[in-house]
Backbone as ProteinMPNN parsed JSONL, in Angstrom:
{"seq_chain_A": "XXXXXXXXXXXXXXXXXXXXXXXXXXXXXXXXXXXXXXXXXXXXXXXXXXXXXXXXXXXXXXXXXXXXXXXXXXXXXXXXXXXXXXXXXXXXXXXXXXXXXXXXXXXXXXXXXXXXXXXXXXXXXXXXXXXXXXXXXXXXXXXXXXXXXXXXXXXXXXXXXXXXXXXXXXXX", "coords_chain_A": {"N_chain_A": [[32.843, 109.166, 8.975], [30.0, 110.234, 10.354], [28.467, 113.979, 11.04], [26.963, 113.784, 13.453], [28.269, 111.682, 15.042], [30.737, 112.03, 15.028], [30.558, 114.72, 16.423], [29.81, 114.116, 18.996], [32.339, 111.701, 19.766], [34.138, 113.931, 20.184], [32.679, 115.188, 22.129], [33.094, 113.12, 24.154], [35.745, 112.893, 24.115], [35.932, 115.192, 25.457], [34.898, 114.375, 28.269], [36.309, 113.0, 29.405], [38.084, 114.838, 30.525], [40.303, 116.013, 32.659], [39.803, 117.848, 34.462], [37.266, 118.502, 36.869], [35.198, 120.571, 35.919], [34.904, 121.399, 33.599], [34.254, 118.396, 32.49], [31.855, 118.566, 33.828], [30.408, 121.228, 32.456], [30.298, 119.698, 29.816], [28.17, 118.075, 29.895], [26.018, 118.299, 29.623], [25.502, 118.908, 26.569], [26.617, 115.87, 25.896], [23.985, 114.646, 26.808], [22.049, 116.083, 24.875], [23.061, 115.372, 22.82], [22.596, 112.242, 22.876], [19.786, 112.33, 22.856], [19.152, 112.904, 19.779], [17.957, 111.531, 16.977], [19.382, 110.908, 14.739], [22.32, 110.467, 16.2], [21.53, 108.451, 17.823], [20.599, 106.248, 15.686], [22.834, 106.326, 14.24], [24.593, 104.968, 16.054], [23.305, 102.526, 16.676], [23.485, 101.843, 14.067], [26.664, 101.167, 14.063], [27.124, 99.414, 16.186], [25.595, 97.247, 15.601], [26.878, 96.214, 13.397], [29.327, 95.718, 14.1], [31.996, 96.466, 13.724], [34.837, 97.233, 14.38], [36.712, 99.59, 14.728], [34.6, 101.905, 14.36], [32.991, 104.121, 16.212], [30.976, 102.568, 18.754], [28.102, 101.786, 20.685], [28.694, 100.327, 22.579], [31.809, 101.396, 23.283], [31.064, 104.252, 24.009], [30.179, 103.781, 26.377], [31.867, 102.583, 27.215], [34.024, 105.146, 28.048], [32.046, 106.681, 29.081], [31.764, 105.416, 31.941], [34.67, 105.34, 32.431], [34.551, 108.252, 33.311], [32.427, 108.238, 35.076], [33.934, 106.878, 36.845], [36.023, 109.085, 37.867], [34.385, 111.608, 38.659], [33.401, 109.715, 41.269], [35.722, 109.779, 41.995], [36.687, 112.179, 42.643], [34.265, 113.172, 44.283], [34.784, 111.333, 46.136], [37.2, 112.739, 47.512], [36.426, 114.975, 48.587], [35.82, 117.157, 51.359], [34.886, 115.463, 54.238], [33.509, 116.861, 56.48], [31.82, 119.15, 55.536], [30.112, 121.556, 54.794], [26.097, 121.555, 55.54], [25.012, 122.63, 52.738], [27.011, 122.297, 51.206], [27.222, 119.569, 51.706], [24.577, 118.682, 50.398], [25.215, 119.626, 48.12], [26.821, 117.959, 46.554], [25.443, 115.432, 47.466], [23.614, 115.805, 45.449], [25.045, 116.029, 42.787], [26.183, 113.247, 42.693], [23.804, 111.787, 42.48], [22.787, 112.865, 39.84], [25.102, 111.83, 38.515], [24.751, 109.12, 38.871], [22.193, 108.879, 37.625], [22.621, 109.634, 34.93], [24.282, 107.79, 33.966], [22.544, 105.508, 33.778], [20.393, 106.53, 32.14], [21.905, 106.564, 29.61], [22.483, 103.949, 29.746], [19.601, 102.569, 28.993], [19.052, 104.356, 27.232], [20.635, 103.477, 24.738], [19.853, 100.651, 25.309], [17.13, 100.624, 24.427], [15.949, 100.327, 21.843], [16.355, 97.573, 21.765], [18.893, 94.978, 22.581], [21.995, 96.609, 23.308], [24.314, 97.359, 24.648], [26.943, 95.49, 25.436], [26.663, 92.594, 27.791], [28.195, 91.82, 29.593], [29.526, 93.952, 30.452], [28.021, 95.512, 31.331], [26.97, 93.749, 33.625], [29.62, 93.891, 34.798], [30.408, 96.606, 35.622], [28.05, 96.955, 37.478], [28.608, 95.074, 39.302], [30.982, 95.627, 40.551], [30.1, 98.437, 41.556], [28.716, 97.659, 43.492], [30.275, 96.189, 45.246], [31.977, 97.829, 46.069], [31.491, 99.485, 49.39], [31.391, 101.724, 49.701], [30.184, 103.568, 47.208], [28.496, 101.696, 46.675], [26.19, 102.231, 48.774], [25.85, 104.835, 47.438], [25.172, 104.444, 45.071], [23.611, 101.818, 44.858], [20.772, 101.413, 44.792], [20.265, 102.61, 42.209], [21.591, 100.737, 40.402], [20.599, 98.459, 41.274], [18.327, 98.84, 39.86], [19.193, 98.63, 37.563], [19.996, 96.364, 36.721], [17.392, 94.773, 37.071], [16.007, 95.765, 35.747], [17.478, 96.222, 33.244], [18.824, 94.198, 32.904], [18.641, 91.598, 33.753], [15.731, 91.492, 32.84], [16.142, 91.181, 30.326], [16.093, 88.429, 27.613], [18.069, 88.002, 25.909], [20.455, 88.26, 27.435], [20.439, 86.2, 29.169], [21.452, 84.4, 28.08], [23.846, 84.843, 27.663], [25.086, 85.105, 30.401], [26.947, 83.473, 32.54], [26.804, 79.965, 34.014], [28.154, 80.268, 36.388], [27.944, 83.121, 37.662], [25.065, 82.959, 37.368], [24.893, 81.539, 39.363], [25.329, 82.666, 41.54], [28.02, 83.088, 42.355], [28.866, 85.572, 41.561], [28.273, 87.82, 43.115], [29.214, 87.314, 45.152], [31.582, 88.609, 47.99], [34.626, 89.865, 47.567]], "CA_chain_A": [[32.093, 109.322, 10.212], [28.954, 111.243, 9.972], [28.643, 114.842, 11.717], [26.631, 113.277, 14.873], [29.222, 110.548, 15.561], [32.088, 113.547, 15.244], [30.131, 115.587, 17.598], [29.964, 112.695, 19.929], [33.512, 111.258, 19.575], [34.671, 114.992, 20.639], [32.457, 115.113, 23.681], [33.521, 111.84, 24.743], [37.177, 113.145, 24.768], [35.84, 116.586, 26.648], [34.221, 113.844, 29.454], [37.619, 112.245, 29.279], [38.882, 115.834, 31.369], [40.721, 115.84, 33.947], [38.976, 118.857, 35.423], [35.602, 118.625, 37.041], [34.077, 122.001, 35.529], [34.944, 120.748, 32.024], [33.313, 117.403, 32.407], [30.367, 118.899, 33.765], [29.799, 121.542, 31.136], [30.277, 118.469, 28.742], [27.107, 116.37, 30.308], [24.066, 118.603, 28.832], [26.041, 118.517, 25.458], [26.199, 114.885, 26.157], [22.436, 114.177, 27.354], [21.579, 116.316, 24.004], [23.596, 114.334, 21.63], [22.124, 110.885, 22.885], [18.757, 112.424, 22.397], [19.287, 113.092, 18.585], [17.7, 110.444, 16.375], [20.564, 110.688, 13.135], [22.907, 109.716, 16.727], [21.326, 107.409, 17.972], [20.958, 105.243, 13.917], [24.468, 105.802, 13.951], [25.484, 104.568, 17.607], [23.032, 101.329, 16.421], [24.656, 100.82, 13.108], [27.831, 100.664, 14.425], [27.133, 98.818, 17.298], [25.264, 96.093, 14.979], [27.564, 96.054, 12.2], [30.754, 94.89, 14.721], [32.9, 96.723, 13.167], [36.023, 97.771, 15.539], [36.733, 101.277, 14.676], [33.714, 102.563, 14.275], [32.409, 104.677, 17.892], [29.447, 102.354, 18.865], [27.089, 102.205, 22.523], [30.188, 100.013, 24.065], [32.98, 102.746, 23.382], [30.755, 105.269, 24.614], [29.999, 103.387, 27.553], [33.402, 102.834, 28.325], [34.315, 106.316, 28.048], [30.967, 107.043, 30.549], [32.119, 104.57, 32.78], [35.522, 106.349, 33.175], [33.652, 109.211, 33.626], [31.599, 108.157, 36.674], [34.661, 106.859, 38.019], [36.856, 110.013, 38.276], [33.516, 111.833, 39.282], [33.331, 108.874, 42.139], [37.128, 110.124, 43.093], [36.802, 113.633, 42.97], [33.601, 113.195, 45.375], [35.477, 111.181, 47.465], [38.227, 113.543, 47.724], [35.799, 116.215, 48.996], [35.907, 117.177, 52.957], [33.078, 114.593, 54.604], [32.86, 117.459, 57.489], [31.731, 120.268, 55.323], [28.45, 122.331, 55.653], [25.112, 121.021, 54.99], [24.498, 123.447, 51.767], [27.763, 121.064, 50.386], [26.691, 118.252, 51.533], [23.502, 118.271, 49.601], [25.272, 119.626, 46.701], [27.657, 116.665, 46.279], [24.535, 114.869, 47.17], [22.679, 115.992, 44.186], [25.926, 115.639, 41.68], [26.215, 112.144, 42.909], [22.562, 110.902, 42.007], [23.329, 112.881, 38.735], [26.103, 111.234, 37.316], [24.444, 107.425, 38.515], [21.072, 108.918, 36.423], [23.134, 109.903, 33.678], [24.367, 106.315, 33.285], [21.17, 103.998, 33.963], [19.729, 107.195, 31.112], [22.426, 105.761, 28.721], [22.166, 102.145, 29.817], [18.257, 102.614, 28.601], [19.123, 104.821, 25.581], [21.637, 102.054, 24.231], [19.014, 99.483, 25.363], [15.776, 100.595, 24.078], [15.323, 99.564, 20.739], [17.026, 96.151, 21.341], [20.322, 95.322, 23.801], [23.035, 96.729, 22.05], [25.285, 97.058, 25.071], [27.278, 93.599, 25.914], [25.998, 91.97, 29.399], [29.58, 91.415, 30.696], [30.113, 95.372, 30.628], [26.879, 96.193, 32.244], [27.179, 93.41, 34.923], [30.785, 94.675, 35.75], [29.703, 97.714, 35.787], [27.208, 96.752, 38.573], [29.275, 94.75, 40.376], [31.822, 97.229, 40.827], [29.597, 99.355, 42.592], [27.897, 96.822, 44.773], [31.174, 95.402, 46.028], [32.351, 98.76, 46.903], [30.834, 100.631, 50.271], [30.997, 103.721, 49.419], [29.848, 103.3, 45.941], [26.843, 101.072, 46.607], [25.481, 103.133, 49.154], [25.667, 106.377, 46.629], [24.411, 104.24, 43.712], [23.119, 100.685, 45.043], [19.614, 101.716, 44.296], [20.14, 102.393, 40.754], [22.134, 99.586, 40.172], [19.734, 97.402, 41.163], [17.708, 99.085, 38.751], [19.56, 98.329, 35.849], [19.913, 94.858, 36.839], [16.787, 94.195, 36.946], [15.11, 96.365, 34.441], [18.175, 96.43, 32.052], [19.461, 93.413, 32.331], [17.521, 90.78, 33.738], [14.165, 91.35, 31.661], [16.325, 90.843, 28.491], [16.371, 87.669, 26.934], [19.139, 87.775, 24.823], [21.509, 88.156, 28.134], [20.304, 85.405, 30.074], [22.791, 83.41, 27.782], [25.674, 85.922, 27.7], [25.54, 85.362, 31.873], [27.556, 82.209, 32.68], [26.334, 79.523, 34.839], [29.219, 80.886, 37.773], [26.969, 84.14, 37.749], [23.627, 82.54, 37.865], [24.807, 80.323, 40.989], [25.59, 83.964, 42.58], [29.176, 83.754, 42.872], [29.585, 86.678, 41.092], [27.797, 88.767, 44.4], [29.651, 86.847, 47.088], [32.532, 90.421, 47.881], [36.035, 89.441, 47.056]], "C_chain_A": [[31.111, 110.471, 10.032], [29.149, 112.536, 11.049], [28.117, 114.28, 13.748], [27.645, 113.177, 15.567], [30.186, 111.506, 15.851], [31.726, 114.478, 16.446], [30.089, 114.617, 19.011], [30.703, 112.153, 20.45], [34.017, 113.096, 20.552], [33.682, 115.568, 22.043], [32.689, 114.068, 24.776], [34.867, 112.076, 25.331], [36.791, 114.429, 25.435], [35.44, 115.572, 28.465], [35.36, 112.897, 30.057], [38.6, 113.313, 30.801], [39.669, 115.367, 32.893], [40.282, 116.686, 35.078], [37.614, 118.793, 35.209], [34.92, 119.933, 36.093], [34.038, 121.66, 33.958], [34.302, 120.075, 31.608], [31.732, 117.955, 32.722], [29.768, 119.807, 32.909], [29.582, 120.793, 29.958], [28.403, 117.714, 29.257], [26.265, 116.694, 30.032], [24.739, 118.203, 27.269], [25.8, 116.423, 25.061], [24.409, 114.05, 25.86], [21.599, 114.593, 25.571], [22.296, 115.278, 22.747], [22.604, 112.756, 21.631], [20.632, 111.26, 22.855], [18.238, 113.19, 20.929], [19.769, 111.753, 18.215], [19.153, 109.892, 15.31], [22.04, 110.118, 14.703], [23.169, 108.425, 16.958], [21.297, 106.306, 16.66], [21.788, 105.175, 14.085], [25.316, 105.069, 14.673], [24.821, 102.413, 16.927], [23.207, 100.672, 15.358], [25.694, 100.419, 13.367], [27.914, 99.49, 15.12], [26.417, 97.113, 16.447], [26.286, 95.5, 13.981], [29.244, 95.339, 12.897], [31.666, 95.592, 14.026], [33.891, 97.907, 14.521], [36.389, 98.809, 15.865], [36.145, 101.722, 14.452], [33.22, 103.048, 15.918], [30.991, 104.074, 17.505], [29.03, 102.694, 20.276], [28.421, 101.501, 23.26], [31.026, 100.917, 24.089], [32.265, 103.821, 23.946], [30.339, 104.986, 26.014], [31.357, 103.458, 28.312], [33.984, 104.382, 28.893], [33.506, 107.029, 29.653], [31.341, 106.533, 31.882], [33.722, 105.066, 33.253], [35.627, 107.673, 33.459], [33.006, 109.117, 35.075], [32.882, 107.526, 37.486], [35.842, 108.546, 38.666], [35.672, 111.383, 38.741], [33.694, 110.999, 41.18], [34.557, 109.528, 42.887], [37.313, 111.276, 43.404], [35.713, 114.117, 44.259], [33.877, 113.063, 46.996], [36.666, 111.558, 48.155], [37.908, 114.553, 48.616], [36.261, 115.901, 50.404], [34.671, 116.289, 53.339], [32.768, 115.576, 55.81], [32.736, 118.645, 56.958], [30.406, 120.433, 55.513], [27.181, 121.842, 55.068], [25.104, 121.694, 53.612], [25.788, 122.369, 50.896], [27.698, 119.82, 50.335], [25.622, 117.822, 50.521], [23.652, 118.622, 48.735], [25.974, 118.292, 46.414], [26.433, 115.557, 46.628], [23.706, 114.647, 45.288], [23.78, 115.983, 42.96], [26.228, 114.181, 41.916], [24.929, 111.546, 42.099], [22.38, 111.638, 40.646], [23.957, 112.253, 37.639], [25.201, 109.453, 37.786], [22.905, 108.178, 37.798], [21.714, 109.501, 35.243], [23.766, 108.662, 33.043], [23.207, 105.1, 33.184], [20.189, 105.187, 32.754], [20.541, 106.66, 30.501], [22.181, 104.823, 28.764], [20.48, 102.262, 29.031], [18.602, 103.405, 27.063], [19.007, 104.182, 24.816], [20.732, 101.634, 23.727], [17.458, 99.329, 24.66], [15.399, 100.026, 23.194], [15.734, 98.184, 20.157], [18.627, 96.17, 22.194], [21.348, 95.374, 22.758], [24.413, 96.82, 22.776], [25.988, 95.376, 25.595], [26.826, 93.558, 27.876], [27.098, 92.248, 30.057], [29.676, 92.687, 31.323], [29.239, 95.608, 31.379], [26.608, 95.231, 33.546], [28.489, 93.388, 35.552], [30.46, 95.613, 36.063], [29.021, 98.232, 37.3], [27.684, 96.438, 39.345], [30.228, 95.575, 41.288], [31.548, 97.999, 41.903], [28.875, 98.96, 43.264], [28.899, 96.14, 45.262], [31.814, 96.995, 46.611], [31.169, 99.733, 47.955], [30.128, 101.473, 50.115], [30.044, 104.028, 48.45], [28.303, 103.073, 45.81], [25.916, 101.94, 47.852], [24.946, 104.362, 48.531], [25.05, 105.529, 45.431], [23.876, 102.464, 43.958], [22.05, 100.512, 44.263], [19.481, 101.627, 42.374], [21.089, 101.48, 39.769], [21.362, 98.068, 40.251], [18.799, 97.331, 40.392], [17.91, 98.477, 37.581], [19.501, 96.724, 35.918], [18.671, 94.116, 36.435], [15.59, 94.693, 36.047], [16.259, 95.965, 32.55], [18.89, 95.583, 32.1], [19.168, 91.563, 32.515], [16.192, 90.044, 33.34], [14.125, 91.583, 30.996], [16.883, 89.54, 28.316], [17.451, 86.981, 26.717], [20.297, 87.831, 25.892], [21.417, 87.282, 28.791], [21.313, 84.386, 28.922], [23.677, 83.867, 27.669], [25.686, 85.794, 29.488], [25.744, 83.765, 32.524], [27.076, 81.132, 33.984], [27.121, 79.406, 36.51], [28.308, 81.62, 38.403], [25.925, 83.833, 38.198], [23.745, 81.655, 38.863], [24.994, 81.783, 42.183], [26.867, 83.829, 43.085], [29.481, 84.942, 42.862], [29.35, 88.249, 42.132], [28.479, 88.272, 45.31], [31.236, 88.532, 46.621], [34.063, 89.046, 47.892], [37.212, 89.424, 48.312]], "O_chain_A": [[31.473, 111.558, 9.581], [29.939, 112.301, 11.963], [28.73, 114.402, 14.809], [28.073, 113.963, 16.412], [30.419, 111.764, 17.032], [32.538, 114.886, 17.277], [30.658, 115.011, 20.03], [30.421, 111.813, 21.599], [34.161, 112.994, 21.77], [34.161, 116.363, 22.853], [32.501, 114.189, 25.986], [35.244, 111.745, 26.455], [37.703, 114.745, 26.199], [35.69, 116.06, 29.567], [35.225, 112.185, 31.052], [39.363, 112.88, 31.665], [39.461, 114.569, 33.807], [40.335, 116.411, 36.277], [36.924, 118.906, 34.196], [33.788, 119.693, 35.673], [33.002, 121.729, 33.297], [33.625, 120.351, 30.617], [30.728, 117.788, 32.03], [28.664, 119.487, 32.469], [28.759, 121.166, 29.122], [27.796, 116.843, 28.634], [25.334, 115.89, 29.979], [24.412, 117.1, 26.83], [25.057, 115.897, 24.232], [23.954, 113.256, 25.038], [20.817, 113.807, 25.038], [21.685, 114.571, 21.946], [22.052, 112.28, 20.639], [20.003, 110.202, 22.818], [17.226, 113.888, 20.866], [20.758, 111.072, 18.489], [19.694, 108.788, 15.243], [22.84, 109.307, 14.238], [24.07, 107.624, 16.709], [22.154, 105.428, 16.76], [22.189, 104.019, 14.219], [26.397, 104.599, 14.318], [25.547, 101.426, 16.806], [23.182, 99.445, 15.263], [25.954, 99.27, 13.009], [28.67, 98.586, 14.764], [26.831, 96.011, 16.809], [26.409, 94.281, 13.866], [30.05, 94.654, 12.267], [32.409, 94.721, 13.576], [33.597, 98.9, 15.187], [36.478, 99.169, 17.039], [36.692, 102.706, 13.955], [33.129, 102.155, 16.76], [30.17, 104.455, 16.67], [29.471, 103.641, 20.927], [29.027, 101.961, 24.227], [31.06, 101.446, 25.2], [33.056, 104.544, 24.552], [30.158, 105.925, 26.789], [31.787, 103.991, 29.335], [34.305, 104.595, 30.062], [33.948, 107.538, 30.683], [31.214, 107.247, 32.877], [33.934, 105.152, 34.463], [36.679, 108.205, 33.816], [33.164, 109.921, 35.993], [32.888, 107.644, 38.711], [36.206, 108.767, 39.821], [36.295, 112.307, 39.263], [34.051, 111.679, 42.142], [34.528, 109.795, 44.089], [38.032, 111.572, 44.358], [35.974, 115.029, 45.045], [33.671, 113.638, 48.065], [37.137, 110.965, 49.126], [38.753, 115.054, 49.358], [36.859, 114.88, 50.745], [33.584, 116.422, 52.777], [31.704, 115.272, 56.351], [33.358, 119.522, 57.557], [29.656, 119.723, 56.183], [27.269, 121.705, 53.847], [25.331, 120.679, 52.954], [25.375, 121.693, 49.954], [27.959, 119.053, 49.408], [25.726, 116.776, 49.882], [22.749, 118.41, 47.925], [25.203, 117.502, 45.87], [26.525, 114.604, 45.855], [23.455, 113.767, 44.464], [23.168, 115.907, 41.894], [26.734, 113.802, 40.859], [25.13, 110.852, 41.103], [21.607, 110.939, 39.991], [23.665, 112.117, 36.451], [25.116, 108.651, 36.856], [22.557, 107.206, 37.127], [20.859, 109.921, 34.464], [23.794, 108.487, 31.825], [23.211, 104.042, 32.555], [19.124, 104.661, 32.431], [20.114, 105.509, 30.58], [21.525, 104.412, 27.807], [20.643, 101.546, 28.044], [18.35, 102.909, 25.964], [18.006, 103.966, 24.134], [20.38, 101.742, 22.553], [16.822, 98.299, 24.435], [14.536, 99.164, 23.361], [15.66, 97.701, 19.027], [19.322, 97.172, 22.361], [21.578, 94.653, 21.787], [25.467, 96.566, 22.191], [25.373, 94.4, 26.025], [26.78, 94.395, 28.778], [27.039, 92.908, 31.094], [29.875, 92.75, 32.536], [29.675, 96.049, 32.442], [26.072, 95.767, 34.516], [28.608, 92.949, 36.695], [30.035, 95.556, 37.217], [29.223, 99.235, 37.985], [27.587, 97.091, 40.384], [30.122, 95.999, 42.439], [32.26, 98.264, 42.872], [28.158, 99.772, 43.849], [28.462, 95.192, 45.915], [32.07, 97.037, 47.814], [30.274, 100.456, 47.517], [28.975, 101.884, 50.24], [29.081, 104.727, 48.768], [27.369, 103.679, 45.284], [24.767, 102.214, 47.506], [23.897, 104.904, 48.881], [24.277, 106.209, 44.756], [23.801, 101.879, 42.877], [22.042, 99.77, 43.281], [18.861, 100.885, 41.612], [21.2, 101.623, 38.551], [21.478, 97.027, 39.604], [18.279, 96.266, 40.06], [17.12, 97.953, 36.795], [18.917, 96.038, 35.079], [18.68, 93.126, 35.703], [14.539, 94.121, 35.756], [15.946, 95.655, 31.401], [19.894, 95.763, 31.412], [19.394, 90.635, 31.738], [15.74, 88.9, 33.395], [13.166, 92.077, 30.405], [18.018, 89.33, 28.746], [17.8, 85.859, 27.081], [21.347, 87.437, 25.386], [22.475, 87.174, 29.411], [21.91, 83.494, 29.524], [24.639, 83.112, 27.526], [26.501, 86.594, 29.947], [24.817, 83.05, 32.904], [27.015, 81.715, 35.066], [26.776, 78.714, 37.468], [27.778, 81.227, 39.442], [25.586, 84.234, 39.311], [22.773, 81.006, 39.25], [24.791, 81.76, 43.397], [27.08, 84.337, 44.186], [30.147, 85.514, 43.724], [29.933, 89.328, 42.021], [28.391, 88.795, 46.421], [31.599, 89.102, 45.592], [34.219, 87.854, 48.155], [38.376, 89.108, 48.064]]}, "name": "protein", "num_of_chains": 1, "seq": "XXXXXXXXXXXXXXXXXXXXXXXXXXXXXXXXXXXXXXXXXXXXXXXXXXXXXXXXXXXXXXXXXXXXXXXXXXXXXXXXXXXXXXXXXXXXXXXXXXXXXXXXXXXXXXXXXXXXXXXXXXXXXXXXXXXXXXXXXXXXXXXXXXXXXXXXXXXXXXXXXXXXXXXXXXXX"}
């Protein structure tokens, strides 16, 4: 495993924390890793090459993705009658962590879709079937949909003809 990938792999398990202050000193570390080229080569060899144990863009997605959810629970843990000056911080760590994933989803995606469809329209769904969720990240969900996953190609046959009848939006 090259030094990147190692540096990478070990911020993945810091974003893994169970304590907020941890994870969030992790997310510039983060943001800088996925904007280092010798990363990125390595995230898109892996990720081309299929090979299982190698850390590609899906394992780091997943990882991100249980990331924004224990973010999501620690938010919604907060008091909802605290003082404006908290409100608009938990505001502004909210539209954080959903631009820190639709910035990966694009990373990944740029030089060719390297994440799988299924993951990135669960992903979506997820947070457009939940309330709470899609109100705090609707917007950039619809983003990805239709920037990052809609006006690629190569997913309009990875998205099953269930999906494209719109079951997959009717709420559960």
């Amino acid at each position: 495993m090259s030094l990147a990938l190692h540096d990478l792999l070990i911020c993945c398990r810091r974003l893994e924390n169970e304590k907020p202050v941890e994870r969030r000193k992790e997310i510039e570390n983060f943001k800088r890793l996925l904007r280092d080229s010798e990363t990125v080569l390595q995230l898109d060899r892996n990720s081309d090459s299929k090979q299982g144990k190698q850390l590609n863009w899906d394992a780091v997605f997943s990882v991100l993705q249980k990331y924004f959810q224990k973010e999501m629970k620690n938010l919604q843990l907060t008091k909802p009658n605290a003082s404006a000056s908290t409100q608009t911080t938990r505001q502004k760590k909210m539209q954080e962590v959903g631009s820190l994933v639709k910035y990966f989803i694009r990373c990944a995606n740029r030089r060719g879709p390297r994440l799988k469809c299924q993951e990135l329209l669960i992903y979506v769904l997820e947070i457009i079937r939940d309330p709470t969720s899609c109100a705090a990240y609707g917007s950039d969900c619809s983003s990805i949909l239709l920037k990052d996953i809609l006006s690629v190609r190569k997913y309009w046959c990875e998205i099953s003809q269930q999906q494209w009848s719109g079951n997959i939006f009717k709420p559960t």
